[in-house]
mmCIF file of C-alpha atoms and ligand atoms in Angstrom:
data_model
loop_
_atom_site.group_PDB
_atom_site.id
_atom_site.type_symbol
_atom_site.label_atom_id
_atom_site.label_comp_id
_atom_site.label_asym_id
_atom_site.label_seq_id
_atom_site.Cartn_x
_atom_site.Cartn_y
_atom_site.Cartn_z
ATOM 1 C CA UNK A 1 208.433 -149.656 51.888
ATOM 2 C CA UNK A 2 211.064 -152.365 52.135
ATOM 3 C CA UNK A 3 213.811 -151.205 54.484
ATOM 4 C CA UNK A 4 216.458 -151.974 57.361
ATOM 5 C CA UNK A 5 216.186 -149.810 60.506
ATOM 6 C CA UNK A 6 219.260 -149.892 62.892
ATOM 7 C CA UNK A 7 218.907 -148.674 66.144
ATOM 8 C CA UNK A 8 222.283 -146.178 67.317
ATOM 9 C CA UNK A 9 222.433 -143.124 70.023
ATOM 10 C CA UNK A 10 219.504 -141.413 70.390
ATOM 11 C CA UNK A 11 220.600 -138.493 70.844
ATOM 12 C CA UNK A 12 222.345 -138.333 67.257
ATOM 13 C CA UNK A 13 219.814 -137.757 64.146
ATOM 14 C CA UNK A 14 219.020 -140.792 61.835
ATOM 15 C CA UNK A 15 220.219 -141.333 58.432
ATOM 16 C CA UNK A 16 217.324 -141.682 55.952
ATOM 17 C CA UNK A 17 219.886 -143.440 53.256
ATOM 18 C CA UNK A 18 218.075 -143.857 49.447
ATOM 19 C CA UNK A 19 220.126 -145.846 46.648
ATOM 20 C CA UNK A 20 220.915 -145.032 43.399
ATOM 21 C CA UNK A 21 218.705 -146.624 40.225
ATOM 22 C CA UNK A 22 219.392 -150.469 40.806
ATOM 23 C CA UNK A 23 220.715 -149.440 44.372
ATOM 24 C CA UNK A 24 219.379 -151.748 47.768
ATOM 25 C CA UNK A 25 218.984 -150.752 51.134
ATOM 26 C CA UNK A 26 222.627 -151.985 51.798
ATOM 27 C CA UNK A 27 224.309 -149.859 49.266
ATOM 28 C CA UNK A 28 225.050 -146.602 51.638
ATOM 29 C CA UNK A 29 225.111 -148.332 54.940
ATOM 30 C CA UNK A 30 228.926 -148.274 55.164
ATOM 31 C CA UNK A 31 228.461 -144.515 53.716
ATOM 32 C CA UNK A 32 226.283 -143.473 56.874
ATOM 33 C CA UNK A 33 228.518 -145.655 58.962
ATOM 34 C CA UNK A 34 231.872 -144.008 57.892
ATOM 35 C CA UNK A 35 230.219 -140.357 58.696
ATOM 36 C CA UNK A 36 228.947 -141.416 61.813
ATOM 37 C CA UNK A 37 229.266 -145.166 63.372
ATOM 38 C CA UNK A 38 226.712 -143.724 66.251
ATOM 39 C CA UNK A 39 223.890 -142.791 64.656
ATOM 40 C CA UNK A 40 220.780 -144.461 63.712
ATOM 41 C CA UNK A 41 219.872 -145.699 60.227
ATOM 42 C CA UNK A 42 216.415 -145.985 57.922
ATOM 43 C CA UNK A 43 217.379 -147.407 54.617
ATOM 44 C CA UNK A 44 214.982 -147.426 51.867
ATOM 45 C CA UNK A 45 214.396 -149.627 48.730
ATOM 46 C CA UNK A 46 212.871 -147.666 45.879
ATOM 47 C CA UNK A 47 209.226 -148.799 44.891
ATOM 48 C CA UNK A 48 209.837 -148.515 41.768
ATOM 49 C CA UNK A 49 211.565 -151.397 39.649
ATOM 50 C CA UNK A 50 212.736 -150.466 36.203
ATOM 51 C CA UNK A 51 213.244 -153.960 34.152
ATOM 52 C CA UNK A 52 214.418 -154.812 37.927
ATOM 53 C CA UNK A 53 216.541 -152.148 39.097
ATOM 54 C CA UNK A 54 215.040 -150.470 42.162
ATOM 55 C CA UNK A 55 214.187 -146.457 41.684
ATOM 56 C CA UNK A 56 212.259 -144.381 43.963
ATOM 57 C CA UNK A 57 209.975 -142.743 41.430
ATOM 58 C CA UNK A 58 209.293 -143.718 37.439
ATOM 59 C CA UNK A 59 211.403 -141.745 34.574
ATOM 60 C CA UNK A 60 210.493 -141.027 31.107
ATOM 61 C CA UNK A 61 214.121 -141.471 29.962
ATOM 62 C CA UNK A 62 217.444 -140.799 31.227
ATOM 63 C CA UNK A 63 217.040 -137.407 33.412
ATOM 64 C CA UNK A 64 213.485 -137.168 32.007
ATOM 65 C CA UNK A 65 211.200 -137.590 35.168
ATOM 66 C CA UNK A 66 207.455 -139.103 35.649
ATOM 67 C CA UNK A 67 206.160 -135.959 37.502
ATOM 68 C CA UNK A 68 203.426 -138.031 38.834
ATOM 69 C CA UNK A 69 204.879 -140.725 39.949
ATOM 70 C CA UNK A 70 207.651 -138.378 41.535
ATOM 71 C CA UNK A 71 205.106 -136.264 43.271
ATOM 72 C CA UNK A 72 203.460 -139.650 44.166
ATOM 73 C CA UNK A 73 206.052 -141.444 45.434
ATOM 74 C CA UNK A 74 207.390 -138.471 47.277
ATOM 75 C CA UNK A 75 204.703 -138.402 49.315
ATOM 76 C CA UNK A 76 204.923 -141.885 49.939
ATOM 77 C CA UNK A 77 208.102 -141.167 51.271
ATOM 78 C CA UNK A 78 207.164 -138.375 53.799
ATOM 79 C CA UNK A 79 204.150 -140.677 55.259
ATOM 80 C CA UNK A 80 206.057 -143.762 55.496
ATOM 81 C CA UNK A 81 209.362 -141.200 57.626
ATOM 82 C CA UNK A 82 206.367 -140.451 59.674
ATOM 83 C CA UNK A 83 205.242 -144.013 60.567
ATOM 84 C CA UNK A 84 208.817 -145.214 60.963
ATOM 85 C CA UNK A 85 209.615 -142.783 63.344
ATOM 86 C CA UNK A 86 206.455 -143.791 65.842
ATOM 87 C CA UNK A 87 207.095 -147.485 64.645
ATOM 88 C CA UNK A 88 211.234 -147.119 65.822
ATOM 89 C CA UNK A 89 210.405 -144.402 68.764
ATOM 90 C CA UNK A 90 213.002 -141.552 66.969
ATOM 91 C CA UNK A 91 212.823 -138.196 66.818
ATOM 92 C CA UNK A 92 210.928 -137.373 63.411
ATOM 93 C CA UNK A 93 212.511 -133.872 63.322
ATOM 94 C CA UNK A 94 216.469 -135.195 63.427
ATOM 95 C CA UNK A 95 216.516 -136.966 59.818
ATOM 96 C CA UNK A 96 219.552 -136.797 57.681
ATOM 97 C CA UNK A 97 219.135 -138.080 54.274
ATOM 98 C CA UNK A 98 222.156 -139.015 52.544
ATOM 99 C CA UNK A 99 221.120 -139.991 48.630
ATOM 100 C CA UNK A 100 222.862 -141.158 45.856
ATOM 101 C CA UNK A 101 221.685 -139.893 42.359
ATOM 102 C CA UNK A 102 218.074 -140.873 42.434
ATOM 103 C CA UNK A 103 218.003 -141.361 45.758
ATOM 104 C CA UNK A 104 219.029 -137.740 46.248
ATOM 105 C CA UNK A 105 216.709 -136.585 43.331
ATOM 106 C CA UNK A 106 213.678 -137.845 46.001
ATOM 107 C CA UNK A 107 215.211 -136.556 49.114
ATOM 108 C CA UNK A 108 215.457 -132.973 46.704
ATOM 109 C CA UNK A 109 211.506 -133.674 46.075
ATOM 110 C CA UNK A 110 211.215 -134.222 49.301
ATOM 111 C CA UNK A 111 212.409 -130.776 50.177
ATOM 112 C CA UNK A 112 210.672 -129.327 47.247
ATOM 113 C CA UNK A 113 206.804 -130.683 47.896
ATOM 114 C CA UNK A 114 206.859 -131.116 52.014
ATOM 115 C CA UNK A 115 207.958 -128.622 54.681
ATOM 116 C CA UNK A 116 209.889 -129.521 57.489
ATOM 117 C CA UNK A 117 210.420 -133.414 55.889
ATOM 118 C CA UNK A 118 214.020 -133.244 56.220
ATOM 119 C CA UNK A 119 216.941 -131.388 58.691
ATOM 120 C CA UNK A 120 219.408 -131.856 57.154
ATOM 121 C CA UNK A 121 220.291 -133.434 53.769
ATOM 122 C CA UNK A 122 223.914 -135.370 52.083
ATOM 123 C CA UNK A 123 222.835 -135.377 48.446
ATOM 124 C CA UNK A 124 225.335 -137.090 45.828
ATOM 125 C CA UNK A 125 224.836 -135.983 42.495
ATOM 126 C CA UNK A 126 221.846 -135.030 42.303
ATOM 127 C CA UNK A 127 219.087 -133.041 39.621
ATOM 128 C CA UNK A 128 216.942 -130.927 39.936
ATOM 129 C CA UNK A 129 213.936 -132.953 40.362
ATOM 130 C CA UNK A 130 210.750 -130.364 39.567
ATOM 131 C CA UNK A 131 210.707 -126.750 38.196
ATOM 132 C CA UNK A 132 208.302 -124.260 38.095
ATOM 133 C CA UNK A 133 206.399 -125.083 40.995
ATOM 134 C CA UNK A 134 205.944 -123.015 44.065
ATOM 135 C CA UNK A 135 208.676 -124.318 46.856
ATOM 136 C CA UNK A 136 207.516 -124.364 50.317
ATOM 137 C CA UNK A 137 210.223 -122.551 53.022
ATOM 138 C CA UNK A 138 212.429 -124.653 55.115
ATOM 139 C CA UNK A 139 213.892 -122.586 57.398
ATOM 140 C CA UNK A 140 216.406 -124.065 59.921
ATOM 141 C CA UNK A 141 217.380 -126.447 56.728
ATOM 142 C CA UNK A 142 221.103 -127.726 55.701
ATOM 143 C CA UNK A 143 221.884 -129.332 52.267
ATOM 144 C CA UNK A 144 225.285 -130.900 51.235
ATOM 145 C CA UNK A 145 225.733 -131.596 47.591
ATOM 146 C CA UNK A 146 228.526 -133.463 45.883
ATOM 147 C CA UNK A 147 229.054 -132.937 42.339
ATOM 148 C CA UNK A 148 231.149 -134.031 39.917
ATOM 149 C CA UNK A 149 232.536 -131.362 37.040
ATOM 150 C CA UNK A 150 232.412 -134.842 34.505
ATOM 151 C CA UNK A 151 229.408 -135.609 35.356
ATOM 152 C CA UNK A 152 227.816 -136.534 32.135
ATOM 153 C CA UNK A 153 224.319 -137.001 33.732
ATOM 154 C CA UNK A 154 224.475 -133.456 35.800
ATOM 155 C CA UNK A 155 225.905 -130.110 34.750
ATOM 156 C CA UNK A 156 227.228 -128.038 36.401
ATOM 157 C CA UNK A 157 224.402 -125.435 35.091
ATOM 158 C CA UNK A 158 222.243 -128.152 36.503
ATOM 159 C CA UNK A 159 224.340 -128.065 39.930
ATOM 160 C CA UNK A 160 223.866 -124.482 40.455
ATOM 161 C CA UNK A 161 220.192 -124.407 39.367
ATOM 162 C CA UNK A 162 219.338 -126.452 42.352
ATOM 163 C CA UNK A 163 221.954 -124.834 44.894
ATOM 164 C CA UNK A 164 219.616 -121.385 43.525
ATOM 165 C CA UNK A 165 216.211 -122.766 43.904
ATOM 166 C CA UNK A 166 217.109 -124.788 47.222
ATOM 167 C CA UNK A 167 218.518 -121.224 48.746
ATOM 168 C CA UNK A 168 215.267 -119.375 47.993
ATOM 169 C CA UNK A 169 213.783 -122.236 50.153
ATOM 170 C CA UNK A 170 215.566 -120.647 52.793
ATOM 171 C CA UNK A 171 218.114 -123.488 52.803
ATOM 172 C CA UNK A 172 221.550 -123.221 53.776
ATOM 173 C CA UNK A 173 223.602 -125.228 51.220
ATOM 174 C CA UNK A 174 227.318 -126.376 50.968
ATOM 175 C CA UNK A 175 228.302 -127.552 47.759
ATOM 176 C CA UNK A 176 231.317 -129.813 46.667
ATOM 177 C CA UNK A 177 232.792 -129.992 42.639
ATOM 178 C CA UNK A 178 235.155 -132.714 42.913
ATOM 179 C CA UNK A 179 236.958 -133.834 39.402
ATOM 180 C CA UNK A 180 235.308 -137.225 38.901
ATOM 181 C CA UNK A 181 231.936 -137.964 37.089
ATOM 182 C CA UNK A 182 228.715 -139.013 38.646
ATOM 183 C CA UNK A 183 229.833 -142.336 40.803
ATOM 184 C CA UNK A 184 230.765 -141.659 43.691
ATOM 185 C CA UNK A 185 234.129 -140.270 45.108
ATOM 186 C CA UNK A 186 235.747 -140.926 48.241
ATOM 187 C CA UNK A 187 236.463 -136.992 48.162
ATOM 188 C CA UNK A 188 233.234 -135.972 47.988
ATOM 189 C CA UNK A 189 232.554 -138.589 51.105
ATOM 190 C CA UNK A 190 235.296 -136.970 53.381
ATOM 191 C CA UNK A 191 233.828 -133.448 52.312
ATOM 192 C CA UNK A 192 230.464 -135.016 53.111
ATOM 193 C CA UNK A 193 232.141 -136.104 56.333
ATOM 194 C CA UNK A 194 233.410 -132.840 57.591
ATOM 195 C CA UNK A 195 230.281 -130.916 56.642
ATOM 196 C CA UNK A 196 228.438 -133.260 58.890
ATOM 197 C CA UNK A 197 230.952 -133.222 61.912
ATOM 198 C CA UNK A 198 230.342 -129.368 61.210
ATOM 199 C CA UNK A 199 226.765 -129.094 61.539
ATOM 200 C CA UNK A 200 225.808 -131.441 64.387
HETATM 201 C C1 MLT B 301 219.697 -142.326 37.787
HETATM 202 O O1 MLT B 301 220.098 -143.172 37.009
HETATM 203 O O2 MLT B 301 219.473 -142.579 38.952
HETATM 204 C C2 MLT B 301 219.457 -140.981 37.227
HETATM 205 O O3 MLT B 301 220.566 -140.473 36.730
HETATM 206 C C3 MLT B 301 218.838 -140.077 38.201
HETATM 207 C C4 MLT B 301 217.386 -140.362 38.251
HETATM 208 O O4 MLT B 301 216.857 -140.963 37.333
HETATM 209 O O5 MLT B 301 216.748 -139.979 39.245
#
């Protein structure tokens, strides 16, 4: 997969960052940076191009997902976190991915299809990317989510689904409403922020 890997403190986790639909690999970088200028960054361009805008997995329509390509693609994902981390010598278990809309739709496959792919995870705005298949555990797990109540992609029905299915994962999640709709808000960022500082 096309990405940028910068190399930080070692001892700090790494930030697995994944754009939004016509995102780059540049897009969170100042994101990460803000939460934490010491640690290390993998920063993903989506497959996937959509009449040119980058995606990590195929959609049907707006909020309408390609479950194979998303179950594809996810896995993609986990293999390719596995070879980066021998390729860049980091610690495979101390990922953080911070996502933006579908970039945190895969990081939420991610958790959904492949135990123990992710620590921790920042996800901003995201869906709920599969129902009504059986979730593996991930005990030991933190999720951040940052919402927005005018969101006119995500509900908050939709918001609280996830929080509900991630929780019977055995995932301890945080989550954020702030007023705005689904770009991002420098409030949700500072929240973001503190629930990182927090955990690590
Ligand atoms: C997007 O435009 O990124 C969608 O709202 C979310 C998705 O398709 O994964």
């Amino acid at each position: 997969m096309k990405h940028i890997f910068i190399k930080k403190d070692q001892a700090k986790p790494v930030f697995l960052l994944l754009h939004g639909t016509g995102g780059t690999e540049r897009d969170l970088i100042p994101i990460a940076e803000h939460i934490d200028k010491d640690a290390s960054i993998l920063s993903l361009r989506g497959n996937i191009s959509e009449n040119g805008m980058a995606r990590f997995f195929k959609r049907l329509q707006e909020g309408i997902f390609d479950e194979v390509s998303l179950v594809e693609e996810t896995a993609v994902l986990h293999h390719f976190i596995d070879e980066a981390a021998k390729e860049y010598d980091f610690d495979r278990d101390e990922i953080i991915a911070l996502g933006y809309s579908n970039g945190a739709n895969i990081a939420g496959s991610l958790l959904m299809h492949h135990p123990n792919s992710l620590k921790k995870a920042i996800l901003l705005h995201p869906m709920v990317p599969r129902r009504g298949i059986h979730y593996p555990k991930q005990l030991g797990t933190s999720v951040f989510i940052g919402a927005g109540t005018n969101d006119p992609l995500v509900s908050r029905q939709e918001t609280e689904e996830l929080v509900t299915l991630l929780k019977a994962q055995g995932i301890e999640v945080d989550t954020v409403f702030t007023n705005h709709g689904h770009a991002l808000s420098n409030e949700e960022i500072e929240a973001a922020n503190i629930w990182y500082h927090k955990k690590i």
